[in-house]
GROMACS .gro file of C-alpha atoms in nm:
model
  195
    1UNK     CA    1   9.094   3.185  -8.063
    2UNK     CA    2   8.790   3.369  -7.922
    3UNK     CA    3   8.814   3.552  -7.603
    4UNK     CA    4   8.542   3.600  -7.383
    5UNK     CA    5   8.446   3.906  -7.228
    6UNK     CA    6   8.594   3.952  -6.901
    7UNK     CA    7   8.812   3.656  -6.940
    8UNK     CA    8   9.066   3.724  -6.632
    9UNK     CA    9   9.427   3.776  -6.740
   10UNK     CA   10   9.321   3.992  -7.000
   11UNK     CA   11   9.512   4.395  -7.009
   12UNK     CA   12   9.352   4.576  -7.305
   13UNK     CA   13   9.433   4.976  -7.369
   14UNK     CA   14   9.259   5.177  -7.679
   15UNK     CA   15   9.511   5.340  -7.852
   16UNK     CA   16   9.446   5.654  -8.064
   17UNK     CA   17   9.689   5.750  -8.384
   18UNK     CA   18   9.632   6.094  -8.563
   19UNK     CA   19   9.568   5.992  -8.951
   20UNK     CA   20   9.850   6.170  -9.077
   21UNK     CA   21   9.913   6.047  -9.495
   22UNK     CA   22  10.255   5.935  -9.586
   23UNK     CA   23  10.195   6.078  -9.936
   24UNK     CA   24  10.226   6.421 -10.067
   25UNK     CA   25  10.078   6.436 -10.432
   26UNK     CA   26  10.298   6.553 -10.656
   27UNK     CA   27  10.140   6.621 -10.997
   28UNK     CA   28  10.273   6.563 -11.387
   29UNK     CA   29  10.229   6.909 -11.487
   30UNK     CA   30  10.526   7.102 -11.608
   31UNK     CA   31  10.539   7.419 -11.457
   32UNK     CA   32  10.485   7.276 -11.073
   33UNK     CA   33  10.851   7.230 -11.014
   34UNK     CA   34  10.837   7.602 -11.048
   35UNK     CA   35  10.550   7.669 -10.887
   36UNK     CA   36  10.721   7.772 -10.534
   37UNK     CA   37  10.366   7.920 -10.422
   38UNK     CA   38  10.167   7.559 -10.405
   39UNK     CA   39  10.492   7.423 -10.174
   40UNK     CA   40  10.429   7.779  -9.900
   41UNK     CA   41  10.048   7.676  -9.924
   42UNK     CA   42  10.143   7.297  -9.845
   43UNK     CA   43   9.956   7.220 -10.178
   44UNK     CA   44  10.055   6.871 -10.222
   45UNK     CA   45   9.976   6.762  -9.858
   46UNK     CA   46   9.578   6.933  -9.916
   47UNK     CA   47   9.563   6.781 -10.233
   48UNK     CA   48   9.649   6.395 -10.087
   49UNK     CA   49   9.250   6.486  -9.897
   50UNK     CA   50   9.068   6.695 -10.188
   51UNK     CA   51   9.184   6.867 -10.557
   52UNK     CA   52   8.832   7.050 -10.563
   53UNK     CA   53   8.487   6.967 -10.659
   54UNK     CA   54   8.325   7.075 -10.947
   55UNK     CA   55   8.006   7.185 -10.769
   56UNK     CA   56   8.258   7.451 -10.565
   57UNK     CA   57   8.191   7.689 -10.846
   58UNK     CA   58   8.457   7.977 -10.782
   59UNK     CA   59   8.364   8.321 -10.982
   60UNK     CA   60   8.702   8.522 -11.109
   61UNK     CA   61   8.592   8.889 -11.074
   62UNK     CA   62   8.875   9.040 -11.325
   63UNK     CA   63   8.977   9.105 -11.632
   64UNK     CA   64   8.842   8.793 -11.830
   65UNK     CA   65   8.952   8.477 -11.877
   66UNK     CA   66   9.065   8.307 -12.150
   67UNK     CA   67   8.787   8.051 -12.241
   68UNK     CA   68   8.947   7.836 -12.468
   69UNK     CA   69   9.279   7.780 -12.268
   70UNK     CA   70   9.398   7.446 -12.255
   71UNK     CA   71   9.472   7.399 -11.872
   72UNK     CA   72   9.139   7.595 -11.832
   73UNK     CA   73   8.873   7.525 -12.048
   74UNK     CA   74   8.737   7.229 -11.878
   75UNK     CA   75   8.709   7.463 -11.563
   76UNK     CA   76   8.471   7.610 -11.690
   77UNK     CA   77   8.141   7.637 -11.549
   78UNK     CA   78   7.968   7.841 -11.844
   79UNK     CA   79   8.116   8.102 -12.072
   80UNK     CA   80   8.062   8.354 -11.773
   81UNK     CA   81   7.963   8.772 -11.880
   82UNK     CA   82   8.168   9.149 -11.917
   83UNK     CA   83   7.925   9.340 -11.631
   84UNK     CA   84   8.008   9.642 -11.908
   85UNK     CA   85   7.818   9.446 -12.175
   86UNK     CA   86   7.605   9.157 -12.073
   87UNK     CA   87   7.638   9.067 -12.472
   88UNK     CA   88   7.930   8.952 -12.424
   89UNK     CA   89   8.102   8.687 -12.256
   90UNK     CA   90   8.408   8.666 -12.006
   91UNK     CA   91   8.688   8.665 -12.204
   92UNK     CA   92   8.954   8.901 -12.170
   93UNK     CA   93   8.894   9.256 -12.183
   94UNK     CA   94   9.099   9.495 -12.430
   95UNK     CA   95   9.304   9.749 -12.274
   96UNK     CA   96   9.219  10.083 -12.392
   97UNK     CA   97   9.587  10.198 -12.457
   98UNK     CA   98   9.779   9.928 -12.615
   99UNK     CA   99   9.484   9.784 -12.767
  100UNK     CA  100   9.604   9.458 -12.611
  101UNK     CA  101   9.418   9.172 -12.410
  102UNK     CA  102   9.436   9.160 -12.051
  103UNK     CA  103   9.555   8.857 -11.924
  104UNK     CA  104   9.534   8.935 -11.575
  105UNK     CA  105   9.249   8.711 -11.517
  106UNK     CA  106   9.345   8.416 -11.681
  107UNK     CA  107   9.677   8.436 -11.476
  108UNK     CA  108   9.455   8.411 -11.166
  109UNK     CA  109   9.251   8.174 -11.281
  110UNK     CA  110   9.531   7.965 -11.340
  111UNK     CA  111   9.678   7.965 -10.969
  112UNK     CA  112   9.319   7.869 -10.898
  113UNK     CA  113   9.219   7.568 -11.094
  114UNK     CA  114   9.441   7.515 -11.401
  115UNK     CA  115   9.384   7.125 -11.428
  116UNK     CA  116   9.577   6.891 -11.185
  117UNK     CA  117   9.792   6.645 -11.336
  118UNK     CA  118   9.737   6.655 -11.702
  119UNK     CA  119  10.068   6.703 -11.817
  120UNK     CA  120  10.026   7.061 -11.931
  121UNK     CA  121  10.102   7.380 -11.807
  122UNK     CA  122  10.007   7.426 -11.413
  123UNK     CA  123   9.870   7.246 -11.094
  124UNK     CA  124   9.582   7.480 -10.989
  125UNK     CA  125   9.570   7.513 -10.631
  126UNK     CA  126   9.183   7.377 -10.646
  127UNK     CA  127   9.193   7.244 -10.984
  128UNK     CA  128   8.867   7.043 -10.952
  129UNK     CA  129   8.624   7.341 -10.876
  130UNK     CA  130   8.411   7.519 -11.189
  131UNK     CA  131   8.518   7.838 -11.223
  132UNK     CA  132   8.294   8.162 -11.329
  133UNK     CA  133   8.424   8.400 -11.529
  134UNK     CA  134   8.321   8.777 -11.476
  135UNK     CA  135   8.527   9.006 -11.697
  136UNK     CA  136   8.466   9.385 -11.579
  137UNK     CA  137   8.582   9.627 -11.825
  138UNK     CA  138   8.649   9.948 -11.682
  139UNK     CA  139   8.660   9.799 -11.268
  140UNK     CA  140   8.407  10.092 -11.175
  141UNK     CA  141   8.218  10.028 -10.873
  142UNK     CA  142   7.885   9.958 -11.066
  143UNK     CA  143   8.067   9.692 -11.284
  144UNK     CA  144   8.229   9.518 -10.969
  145UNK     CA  145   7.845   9.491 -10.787
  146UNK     CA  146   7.687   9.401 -11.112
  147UNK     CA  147   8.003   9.127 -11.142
  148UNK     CA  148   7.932   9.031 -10.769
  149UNK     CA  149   7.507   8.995 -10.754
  150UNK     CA  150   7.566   8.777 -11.140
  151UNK     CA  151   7.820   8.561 -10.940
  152UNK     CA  152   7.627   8.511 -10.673
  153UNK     CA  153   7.294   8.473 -10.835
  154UNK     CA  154   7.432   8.195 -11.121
  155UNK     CA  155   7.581   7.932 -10.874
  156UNK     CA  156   7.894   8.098 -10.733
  157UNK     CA  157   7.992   7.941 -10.398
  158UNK     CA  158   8.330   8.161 -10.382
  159UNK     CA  159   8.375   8.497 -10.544
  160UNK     CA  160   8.715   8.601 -10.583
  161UNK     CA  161   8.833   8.972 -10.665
  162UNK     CA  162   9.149   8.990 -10.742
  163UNK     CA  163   9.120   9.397 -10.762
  164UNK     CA  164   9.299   9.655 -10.598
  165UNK     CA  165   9.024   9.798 -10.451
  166UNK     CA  166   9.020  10.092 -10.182
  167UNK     CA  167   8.794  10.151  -9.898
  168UNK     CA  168   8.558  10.416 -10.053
  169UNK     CA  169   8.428  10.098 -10.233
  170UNK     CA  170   8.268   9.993  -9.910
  171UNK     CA  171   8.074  10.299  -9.909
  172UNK     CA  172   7.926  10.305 -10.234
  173UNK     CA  173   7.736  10.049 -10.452
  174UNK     CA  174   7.951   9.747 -10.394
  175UNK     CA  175   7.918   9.716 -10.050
  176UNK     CA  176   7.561   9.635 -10.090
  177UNK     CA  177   7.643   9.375 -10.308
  178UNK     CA  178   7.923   9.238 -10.104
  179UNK     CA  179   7.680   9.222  -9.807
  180UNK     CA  180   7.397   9.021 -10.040
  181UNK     CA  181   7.662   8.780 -10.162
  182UNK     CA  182   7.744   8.714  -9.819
  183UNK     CA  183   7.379   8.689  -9.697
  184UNK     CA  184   7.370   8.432 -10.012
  185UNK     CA  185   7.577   8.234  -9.860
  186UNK     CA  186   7.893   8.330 -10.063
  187UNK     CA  187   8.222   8.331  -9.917
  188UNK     CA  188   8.390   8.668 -10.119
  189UNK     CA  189   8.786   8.729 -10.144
  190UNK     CA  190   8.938   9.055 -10.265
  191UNK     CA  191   9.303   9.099 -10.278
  192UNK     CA  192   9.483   9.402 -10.075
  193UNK     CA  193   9.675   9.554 -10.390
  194UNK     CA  194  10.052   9.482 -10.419
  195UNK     CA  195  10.152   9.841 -10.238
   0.00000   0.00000   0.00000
């Protein structure tokens, strides 16, 4: 039937409904039932709207990351630098005691964008972005604002420092580069310490 406008008789009311999803996505990957951090974040109800975009390129400040990982290496934007030795890449760093790899970074880097739903290992929390790997050796304040001017020079859109960095850093060398990543456009994270 078509209905003419201002037919009489007519009541019409506009009625609004929030788009809320009935879905929560739960991925395949083995480790997420134990992964109680993605449930506090509400992980599965931002992942039924986005699991990141590869042109969010997310640099790890740390201690390296393992490059050939297999949740990780398609993350990967490029093999990433050490800011101690521009020779080499990001990959872990030794430590000087044990003689050891760090692992710190990769750990991060996996809470960040280990690949969603691939049946291995973890969900990362924005598993679709590049990531940028900046390994800093030593965590001196010249390596962390050499690591933070390459991130944000080579495509980093987020720079995350998962350091335990004090407030003397903000008056020496790295504030600078803080405050040019910023002025780049960069949106920069650094973690408080666990104490």
């Amino acid at each position: 039937a078509i209905i003419e406008r201002g037919a009489p008789g007519l009541d019409v009311d506009l009625e609004f409904v929030p788009l809320l999803s009935p879905f929560l996505f739960i991925p395949n990957d083995p480790m997420f039932a134990g992964s109680w951090n993605m449930l506090i974040v509400g992980a599965p109800q931002g992942w039924d709207l986005t699991r990141g975009d590869r042109g969010v390129v997310v640099a790890v400040i740390d201690s390296g990351c393992d490059l050939d990982h297999v949740d990780l290496r398609d993350s990967y934007v490029s093999r990433g630098i050490n800011a101690g030795d521009p020779h080499l890449d990001g990959s872990p760093v030794l430590l000087a005691i044990s003689g050891t790899e760090d692992w710190h970074g990769t750990g991060v880097t996996g809470v960040l964008a280990a690949t969603i739903d691939n049946m291995i290992g973890l969900a990362g929390l924005a598993g679709g972005c590049g990531i940028l790997p900046v390994a800093v050796p030593d965590g001196s304040t010249v390596e962390i604002a050499v690591a933070i001017r390459y991130a944000a020079t080579n495509g980093a859109r987020v720079i995350n420092m998962s350091l335990a960095i004090g407030s003397f850093w903000f008056e020496s060398s790295t504030r600078a580069a803080i405050d040019d990543a910023i002025a780049a456009g960069c949106v920069v994270c650094a973690s408080a310490g666990n104490g």
